[in-house]
Coordinates of C-alpha atoms in Angstrom, one line a residue:
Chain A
X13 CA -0.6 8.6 -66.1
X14 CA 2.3 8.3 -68.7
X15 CA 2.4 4.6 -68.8
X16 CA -1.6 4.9 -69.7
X17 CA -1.3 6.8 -72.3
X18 CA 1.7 5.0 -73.7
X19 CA -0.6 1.4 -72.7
X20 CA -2.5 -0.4 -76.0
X21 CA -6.1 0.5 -73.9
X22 CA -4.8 4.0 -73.0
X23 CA -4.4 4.6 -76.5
X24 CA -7.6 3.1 -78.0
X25 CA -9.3 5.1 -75.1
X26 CA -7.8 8.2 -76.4
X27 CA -8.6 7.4 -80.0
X28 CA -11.8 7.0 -79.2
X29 CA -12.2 10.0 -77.4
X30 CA -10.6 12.0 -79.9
X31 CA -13.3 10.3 -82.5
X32 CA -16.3 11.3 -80.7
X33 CA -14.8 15.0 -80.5
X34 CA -14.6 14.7 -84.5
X35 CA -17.9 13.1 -84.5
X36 CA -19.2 16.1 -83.0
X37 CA -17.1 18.6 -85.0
X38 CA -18.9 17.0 -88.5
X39 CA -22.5 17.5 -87.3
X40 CA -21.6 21.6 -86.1
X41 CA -19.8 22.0 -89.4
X42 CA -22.7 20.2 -91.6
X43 CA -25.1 22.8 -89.8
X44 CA -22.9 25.8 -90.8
X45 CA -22.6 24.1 -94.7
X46 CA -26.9 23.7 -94.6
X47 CA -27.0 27.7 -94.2
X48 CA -25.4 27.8 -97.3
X49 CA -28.3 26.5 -98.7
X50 CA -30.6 28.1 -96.6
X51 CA -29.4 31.7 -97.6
X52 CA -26.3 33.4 -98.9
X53 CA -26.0 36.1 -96.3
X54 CA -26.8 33.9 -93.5
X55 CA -23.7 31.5 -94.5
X56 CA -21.8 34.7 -94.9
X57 CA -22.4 36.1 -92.1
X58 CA -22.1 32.8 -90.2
X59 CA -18.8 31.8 -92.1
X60 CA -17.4 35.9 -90.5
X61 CA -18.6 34.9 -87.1
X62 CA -16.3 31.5 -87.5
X63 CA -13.3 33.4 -89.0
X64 CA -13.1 36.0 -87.1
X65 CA -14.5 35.5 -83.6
X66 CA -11.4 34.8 -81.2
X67 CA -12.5 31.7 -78.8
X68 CA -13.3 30.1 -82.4
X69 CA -10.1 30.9 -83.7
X70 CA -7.6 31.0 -80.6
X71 CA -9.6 28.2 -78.6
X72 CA -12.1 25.6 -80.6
X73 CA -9.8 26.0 -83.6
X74 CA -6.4 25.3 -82.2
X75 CA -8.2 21.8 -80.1
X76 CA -9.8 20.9 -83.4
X77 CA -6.1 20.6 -85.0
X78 CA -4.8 18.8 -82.0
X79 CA -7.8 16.4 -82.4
X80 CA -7.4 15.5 -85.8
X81 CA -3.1 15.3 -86.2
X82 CA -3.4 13.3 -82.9
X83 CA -6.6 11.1 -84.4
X84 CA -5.0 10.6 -87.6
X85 CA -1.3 10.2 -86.4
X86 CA -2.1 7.6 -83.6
X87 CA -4.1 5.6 -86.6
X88 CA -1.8 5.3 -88.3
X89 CA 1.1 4.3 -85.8
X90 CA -1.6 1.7 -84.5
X91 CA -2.0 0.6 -87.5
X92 CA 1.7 0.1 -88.3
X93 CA 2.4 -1.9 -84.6
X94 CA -0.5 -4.1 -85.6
X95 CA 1.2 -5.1 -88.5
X96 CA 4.1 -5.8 -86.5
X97 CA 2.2 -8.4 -84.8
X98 CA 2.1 -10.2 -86.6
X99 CA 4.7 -10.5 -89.5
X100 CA 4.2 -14.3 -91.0
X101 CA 0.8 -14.4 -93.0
X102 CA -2.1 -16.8 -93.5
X103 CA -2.0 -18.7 -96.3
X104 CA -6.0 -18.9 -96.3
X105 CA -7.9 -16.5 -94.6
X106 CA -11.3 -15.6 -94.5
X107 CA -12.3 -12.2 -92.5
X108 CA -15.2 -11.7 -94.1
X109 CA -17.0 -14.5 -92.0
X110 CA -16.1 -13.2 -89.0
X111 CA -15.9 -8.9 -89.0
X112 CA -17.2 -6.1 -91.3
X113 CA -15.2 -4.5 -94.0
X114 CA -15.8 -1.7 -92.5
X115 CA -14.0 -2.4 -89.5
X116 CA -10.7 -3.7 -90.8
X117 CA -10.2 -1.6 -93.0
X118 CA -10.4 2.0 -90.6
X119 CA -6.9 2.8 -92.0
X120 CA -8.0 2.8 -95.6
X121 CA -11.1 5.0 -95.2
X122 CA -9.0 6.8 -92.5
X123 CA -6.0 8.2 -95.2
X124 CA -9.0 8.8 -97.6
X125 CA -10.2 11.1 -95.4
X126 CA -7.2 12.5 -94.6
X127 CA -6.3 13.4 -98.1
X128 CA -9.7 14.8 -98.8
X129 CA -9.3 17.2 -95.8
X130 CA -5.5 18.0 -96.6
X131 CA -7.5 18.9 -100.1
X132 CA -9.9 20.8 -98.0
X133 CA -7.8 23.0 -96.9
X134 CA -6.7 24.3 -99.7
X135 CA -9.8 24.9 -101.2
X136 CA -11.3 26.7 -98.6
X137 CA -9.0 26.9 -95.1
X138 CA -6.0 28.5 -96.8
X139 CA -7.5 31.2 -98.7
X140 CA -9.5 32.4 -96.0
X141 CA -6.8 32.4 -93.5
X142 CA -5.2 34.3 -96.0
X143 CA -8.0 37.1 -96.2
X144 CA -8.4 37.4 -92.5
X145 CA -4.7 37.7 -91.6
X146 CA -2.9 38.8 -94.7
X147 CA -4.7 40.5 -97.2
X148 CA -6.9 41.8 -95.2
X149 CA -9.7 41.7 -97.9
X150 CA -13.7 41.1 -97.6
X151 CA -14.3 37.4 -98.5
X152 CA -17.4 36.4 -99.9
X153 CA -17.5 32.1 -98.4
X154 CA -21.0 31.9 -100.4
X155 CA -19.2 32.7 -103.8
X156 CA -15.8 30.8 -102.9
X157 CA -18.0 27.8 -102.3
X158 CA -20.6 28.3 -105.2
X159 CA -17.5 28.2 -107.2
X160 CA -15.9 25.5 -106.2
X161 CA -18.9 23.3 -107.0
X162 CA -19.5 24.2 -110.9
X163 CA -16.5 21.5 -111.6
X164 CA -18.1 17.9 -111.7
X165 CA -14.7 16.6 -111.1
X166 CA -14.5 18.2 -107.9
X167 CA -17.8 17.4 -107.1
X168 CA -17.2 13.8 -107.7
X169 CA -14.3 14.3 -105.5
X170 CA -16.5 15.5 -102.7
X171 CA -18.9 12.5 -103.3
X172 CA -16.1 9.8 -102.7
X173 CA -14.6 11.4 -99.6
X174 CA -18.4 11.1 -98.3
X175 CA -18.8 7.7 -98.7
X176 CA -15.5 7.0 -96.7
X177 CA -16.4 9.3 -94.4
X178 CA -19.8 6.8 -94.1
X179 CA -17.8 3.8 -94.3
X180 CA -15.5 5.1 -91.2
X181 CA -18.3 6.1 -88.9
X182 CA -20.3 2.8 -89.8
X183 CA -17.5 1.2 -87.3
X184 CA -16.2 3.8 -85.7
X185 CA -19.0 5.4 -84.0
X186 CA -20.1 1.9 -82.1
X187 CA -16.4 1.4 -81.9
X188 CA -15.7 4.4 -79.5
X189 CA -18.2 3.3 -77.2
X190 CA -16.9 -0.1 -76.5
X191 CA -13.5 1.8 -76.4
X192 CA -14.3 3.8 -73.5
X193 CA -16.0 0.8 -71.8
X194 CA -19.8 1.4 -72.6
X195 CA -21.0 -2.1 -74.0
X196 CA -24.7 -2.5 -72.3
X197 CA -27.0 -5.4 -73.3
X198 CA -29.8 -2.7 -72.4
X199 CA -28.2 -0.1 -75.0
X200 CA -25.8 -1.0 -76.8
X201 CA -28.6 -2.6 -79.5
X202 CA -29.9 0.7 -79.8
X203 CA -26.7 2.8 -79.9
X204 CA -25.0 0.6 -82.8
X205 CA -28.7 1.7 -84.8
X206 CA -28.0 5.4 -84.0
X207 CA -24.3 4.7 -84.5
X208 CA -25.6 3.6 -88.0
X209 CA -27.8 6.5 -88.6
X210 CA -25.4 8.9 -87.8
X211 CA -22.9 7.2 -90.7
X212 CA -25.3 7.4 -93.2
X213 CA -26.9 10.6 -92.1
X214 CA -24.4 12.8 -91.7
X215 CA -22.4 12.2 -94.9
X216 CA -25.6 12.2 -96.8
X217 CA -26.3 15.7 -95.5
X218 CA -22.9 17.0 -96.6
X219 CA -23.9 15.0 -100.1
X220 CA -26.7 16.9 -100.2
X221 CA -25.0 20.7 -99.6
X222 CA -22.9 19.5 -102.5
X223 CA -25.2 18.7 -104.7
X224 CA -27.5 21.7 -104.6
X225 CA -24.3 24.0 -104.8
X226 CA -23.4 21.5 -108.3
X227 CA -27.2 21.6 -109.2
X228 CA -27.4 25.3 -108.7
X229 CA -24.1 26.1 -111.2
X230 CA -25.4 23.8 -114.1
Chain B
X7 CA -15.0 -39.3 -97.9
X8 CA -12.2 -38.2 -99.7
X9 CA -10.7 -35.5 -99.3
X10 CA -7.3 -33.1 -100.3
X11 CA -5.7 -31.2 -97.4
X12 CA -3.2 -28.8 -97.5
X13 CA -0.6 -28.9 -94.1
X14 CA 1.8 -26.5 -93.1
X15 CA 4.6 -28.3 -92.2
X16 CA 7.6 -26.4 -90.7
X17 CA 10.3 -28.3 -89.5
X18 CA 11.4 -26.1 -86.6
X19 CA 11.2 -22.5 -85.2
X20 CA 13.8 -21.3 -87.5
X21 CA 12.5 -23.2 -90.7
X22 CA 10.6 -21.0 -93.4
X23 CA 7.9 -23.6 -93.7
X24 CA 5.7 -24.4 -95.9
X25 CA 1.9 -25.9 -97.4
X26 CA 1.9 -29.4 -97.9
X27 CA -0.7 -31.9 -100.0
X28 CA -1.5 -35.1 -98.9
X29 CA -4.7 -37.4 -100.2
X30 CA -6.4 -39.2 -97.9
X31 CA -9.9 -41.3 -98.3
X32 CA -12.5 -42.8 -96.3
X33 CA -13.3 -40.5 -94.2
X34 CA -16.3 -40.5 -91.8
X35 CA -18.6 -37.6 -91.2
X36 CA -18.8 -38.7 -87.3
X37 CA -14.7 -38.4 -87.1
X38 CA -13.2 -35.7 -85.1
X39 CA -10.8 -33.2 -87.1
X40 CA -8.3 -34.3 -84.6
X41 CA -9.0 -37.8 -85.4
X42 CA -8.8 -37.5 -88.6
X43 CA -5.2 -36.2 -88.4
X44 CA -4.7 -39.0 -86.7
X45 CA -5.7 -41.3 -89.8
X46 CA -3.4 -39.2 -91.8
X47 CA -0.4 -39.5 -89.5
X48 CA -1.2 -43.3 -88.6
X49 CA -0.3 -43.6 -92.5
X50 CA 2.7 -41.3 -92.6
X51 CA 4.4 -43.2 -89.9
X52 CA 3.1 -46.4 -91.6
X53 CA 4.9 -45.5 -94.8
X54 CA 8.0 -43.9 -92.6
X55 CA 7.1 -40.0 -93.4
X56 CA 7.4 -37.4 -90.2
X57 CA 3.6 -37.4 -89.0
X58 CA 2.1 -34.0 -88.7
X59 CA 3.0 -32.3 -85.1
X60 CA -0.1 -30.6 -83.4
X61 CA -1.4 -30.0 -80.1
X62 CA -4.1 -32.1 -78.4
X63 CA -5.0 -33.1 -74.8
X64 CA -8.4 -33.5 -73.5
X65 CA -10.2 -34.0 -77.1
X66 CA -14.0 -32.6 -75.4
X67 CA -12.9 -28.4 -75.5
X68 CA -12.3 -27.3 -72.2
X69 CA -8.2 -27.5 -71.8
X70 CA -7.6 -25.3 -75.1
X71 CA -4.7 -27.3 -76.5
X72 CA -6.0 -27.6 -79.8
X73 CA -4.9 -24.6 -82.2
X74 CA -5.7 -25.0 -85.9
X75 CA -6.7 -22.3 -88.7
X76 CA -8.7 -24.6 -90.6
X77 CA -9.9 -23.0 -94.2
X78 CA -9.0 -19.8 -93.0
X79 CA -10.4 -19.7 -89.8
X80 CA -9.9 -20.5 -86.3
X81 CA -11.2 -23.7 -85.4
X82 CA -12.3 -24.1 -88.3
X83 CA -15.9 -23.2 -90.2
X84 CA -18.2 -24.2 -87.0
X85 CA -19.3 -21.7 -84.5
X86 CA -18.3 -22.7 -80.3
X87 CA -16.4 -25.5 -80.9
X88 CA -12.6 -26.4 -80.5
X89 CA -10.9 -27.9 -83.2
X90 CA -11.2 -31.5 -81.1
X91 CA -15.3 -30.7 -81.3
X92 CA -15.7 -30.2 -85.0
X93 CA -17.0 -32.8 -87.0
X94 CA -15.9 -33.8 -90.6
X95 CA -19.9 -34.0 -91.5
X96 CA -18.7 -30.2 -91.8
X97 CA -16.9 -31.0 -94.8
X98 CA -18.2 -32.5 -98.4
X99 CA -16.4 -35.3 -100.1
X100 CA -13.9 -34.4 -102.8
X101 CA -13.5 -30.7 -100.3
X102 CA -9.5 -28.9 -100.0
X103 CA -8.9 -28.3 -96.5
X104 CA -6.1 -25.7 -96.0
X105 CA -4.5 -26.1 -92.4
X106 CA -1.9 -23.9 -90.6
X107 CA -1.1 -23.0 -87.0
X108 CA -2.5 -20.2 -85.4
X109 CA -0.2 -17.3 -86.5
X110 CA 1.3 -14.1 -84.3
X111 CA 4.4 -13.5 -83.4
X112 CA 3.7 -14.0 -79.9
X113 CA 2.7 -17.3 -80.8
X114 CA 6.0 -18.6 -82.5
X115 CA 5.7 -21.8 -84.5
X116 CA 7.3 -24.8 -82.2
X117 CA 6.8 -27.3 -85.0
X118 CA 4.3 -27.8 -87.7
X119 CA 0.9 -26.9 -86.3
X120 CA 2.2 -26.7 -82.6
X121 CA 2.9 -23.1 -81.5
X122 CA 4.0 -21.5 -78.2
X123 CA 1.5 -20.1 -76.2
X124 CA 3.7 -19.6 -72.5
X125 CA 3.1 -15.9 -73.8
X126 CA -0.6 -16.4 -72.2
X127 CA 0.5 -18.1 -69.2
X128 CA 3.3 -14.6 -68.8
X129 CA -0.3 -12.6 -68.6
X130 CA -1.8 -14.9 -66.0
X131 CA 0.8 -14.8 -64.1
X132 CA 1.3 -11.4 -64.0
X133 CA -2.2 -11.1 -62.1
X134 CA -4.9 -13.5 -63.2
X135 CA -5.4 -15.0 -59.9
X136 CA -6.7 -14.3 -56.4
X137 CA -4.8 -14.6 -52.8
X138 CA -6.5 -16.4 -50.5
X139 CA -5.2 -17.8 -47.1
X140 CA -5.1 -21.5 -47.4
X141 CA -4.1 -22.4 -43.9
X142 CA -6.9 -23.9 -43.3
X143 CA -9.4 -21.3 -41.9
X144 CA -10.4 -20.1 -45.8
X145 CA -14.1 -18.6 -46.0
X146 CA -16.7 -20.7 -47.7
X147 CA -16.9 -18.8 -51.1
X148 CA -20.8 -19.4 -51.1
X149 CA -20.9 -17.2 -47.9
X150 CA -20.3 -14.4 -49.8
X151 CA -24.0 -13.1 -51.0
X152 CA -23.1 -12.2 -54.7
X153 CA -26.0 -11.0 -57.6
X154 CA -27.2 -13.8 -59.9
X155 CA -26.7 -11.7 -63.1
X156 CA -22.9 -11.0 -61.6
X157 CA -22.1 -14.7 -61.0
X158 CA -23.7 -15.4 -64.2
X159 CA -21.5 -13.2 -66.0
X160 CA -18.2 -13.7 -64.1
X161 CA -19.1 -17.9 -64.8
X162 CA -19.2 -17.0 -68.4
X163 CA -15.7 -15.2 -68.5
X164 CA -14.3 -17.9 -66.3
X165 CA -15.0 -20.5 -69.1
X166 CA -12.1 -19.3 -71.5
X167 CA -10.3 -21.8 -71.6
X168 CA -7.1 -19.6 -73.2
X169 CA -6.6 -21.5 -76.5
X170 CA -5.6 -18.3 -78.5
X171 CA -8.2 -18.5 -81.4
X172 CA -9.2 -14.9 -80.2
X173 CA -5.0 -14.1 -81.4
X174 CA -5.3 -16.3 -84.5
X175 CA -8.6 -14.7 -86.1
X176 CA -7.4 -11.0 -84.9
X177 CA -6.3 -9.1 -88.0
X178 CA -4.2 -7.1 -85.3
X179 CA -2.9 -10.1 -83.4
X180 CA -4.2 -8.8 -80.1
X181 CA -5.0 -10.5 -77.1
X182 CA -7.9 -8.4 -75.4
X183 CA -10.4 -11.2 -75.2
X184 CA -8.4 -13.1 -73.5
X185 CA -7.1 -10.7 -70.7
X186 CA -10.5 -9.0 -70.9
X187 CA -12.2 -12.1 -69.6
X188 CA -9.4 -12.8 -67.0
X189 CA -9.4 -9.6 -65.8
X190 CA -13.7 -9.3 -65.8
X191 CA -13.9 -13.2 -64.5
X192 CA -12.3 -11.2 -61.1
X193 CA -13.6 -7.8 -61.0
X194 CA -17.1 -9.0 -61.4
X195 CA -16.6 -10.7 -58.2
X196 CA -15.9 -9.2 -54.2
X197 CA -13.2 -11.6 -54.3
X198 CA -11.2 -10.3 -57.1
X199 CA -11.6 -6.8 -55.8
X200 CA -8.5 -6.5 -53.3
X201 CA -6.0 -6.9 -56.0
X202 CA -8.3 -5.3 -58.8
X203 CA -6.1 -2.2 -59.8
X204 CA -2.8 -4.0 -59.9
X205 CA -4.2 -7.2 -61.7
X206 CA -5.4 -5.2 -64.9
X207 CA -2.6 -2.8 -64.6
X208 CA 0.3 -6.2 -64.5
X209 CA -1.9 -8.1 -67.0
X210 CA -2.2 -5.2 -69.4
X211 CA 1.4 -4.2 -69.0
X212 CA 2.3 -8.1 -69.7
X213 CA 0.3 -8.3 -72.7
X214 CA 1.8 -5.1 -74.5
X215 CA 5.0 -6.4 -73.6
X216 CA 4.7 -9.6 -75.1
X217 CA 3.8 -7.8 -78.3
X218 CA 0.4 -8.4 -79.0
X219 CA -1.7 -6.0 -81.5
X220 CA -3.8 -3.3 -80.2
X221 CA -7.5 -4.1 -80.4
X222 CA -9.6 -2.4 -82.9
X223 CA -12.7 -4.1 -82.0
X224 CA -13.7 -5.5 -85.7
X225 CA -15.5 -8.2 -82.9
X226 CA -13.9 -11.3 -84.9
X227 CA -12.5 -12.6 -81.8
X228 CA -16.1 -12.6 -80.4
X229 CA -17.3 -14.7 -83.4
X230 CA -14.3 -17.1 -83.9
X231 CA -14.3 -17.8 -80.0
X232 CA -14.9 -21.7 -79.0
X233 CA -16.3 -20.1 -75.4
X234 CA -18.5 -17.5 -76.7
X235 CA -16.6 -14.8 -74.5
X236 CA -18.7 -11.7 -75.1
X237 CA -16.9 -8.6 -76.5
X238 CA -18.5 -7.2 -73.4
X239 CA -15.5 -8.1 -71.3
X240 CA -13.2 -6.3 -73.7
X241 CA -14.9 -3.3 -72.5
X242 CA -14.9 -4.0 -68.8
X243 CA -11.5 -4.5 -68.7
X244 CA -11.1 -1.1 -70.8
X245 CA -13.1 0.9 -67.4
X246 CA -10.9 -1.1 -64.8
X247 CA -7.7 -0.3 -66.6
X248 CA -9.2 3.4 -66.7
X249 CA -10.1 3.4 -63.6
X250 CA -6.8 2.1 -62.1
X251 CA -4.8 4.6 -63.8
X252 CA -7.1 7.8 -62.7

């Protein structure tokens, strides 16, 4: 088993894995940002059940952290090796006629992310890790958020991270698929359509939670 | 036509290399590419230059020998063809054609365009076959009952012909198409299935060693490929090196 996980397919296996986990993790957190729209107390509520419950925070939590560091860490040394590969350029080159921009260029759209969530964190991870275990205070999420969202900059901010958050599902949800060996002339059609969706979708929906929080402050 | 190309001419492994421009006229639109390398280098040696090394054989597309990155692609801007198949109609008069070997570091530059491919053969060897008892009582292949939409699909792995365009066009320099159809031509099959496990575990294990990039599946390989191999063996290859490691 070590020599599989060390292997070039045992690693894209395991990236892909890793990605559908996240994939998974976006659309349970997008519901939980909708109730902020839906009502204050409900997201409030919600956002205690999250910070306090203990299979969240000493289970899902803790898996969720190993998921992403691993995700993001194994990119990026992939992305490193593959360089390696091959060290004397083309002098012409055209990858546009052959492969999406979208697909090789995961490792831009990839740190993008990654500095948006490290900026994530801050905003809202920190401080309410900070309330539950340290301070001890009541935390209102529905304020910390509606807050957040008066500055346009941030907002902006927000708006970018989205669209590479778009641009990286665009490839990488079809991507795990064929990772893990599912490549079917039956569904694979229909998959890269839903794959598609999905990108535009689920982005779009944390657009929109944005947006109304920005909307709502003006 | 006339036409300008751009060569990269590299006198050895060890030399830095570089493009260079040569003129050449009268050129037909029926002409081979390969041929018309062989106008320019009938003229090179005719004026006592170094002609332009590069790797040919068969000249129809089947034995893979042929390896240029012709305007910045493999094999040049036609889809399913070697670089012996492509025609010059492909080109307009007065056109710059850039030309370079296929690059990866597995694939060291020999001379020229000519590079080292004996990095493929290291993967074949390390399992891409069958072993069959050829003392004279072998089984008649055909006895074997096998599903049409299995043969069909082993047949169309088989027809790689391992010329490395799949490396070349790769922005990771990897080498799954190629050991994904060697490994699928086999496991498709009941024949292949004796030495399944250790065939994708050697092949893979000889490919990572030779230094290949890891496969990101940006499907260029798929596109660039002379053969059409389907991405779909890629994947295959991915569930018997899965399932040979479980």
């Amino acid at each position: 088993m070590s020599g599989f996980i060390t292997s070039s397919i045992g690693k894209k296996i395991l990236m892909a894995l890793s990605g559908f986990f996240l994939m998974f993790f976006l659309l349970q957190h997008l519901i939980i940002n909708f109730m902020s729209v839906i009502s204050a107390d409900l997201f409030n509520e919600t956002s205690e059940f999250m910070g306090t419950n203990p299979l969240v925070q000493y289970l899902m939590q803790p898996i969720l952290f190993f998921g992403i560091i691993y995700h993001l860490v194994m990119g990026m040394r992939l992305d490193l090796q593959n360089r390696k590969a091959r060290t004397s350029k083309y002098v012409m080159n055209k990858p546009g006629e052959n492969s999406s921009w979208m697909s090789r260029n995961m490792i831009i759209t990839g740190i993008t992310i990654l500095l948006f969530i490290a900026l994530h964190m801050v905003d809202f991870f920190f401080p309410t890790i900070k309330a539950h275990y340290i301070t001890h205070e009541h935390l209102d999420s529905f304020q910390m958020v509606a807050a957040k969202f008066t500055n346009p900059v941030y907002f902006g901010i927000y708006t970018l991270a989205f669209i590479a958050l778009a641009l990286h599902l665009l490839h990488g949800f079809q991507s795990s698929f064929q990772s893990v060996g599912f490549n079917n002339k039956k569904y694979t059609p229909t998959l890269k359509k839903l794959g598609n969706a999905y990108a535009i979708l689920i982005p779009f929906g944390y657009f929109v939670v944005a947006a109304f929080h920005y909307i709502n402050s003006l | 036509m006339d036409l300008t190309l751009k060569i990269w001419r590299q006198k050895g492994p060890e030399d830095k290399g570089g493009m260079v421009t040569y003129p050449i006229s009268n050129i037909s639109g029926h002409m081979s590419f390969l041929e018309m390398i062989d106008v320019l280098n009938e003229e090179l040696i005719n004026k006592g230059d170094e002609p332009v090394a590069f790797d040919h054989d068969c000249r129809e597309g089947i034995c893979g020998m042929c390896s240029m990155y012709i305007n910045g692609e493999a094999h040049g801007p036609d889809r399913g063809v070697t670089t012996c198949q492509l025609h010059m109609r492909m080109f307009k008069d007065g056109d710059t054609i850039h030309i370079e070997p296929f690059r990866s570091d597995s694939f060291p530059v020999i001379k020229d365009l000519v590079v080292d491919r004996s990095s493929f053969e290291r993967i074949q060897q390390a399992g891409g076959f069958i072993s069959v008892n050829t003392s004279g009582n072998t089984q008649d292949a055909n006895s074997i009952p096998i599903g049409k939409e299995d043969a069909d699909n082993a047949m169309d792995a088989a027809t790689c012909i391992g010329c490395g365009a799949c490396v070349a066009t790769c922005k990771n320099s990897s080498a799954m198409l190629f050991v994904g159809a060697k490994v699928a031509q086999y496991s498709l099959l009941p024949q292949g299935q004796v030495e399944a496990k250790d065939r994708v575990l050697n092949m893979v294990k000889q490919m990572d060693l030779e230094g290949f990039g890891n496969c990101t599946n940006t499907g260029a390989c798929e596109v660039e490929c002379p053969k059409g191999i389907s991405l779909k063996n890629i994947a295959i290859m991915n569930t018997e090196y899965l399932k040979a490691s479980i």
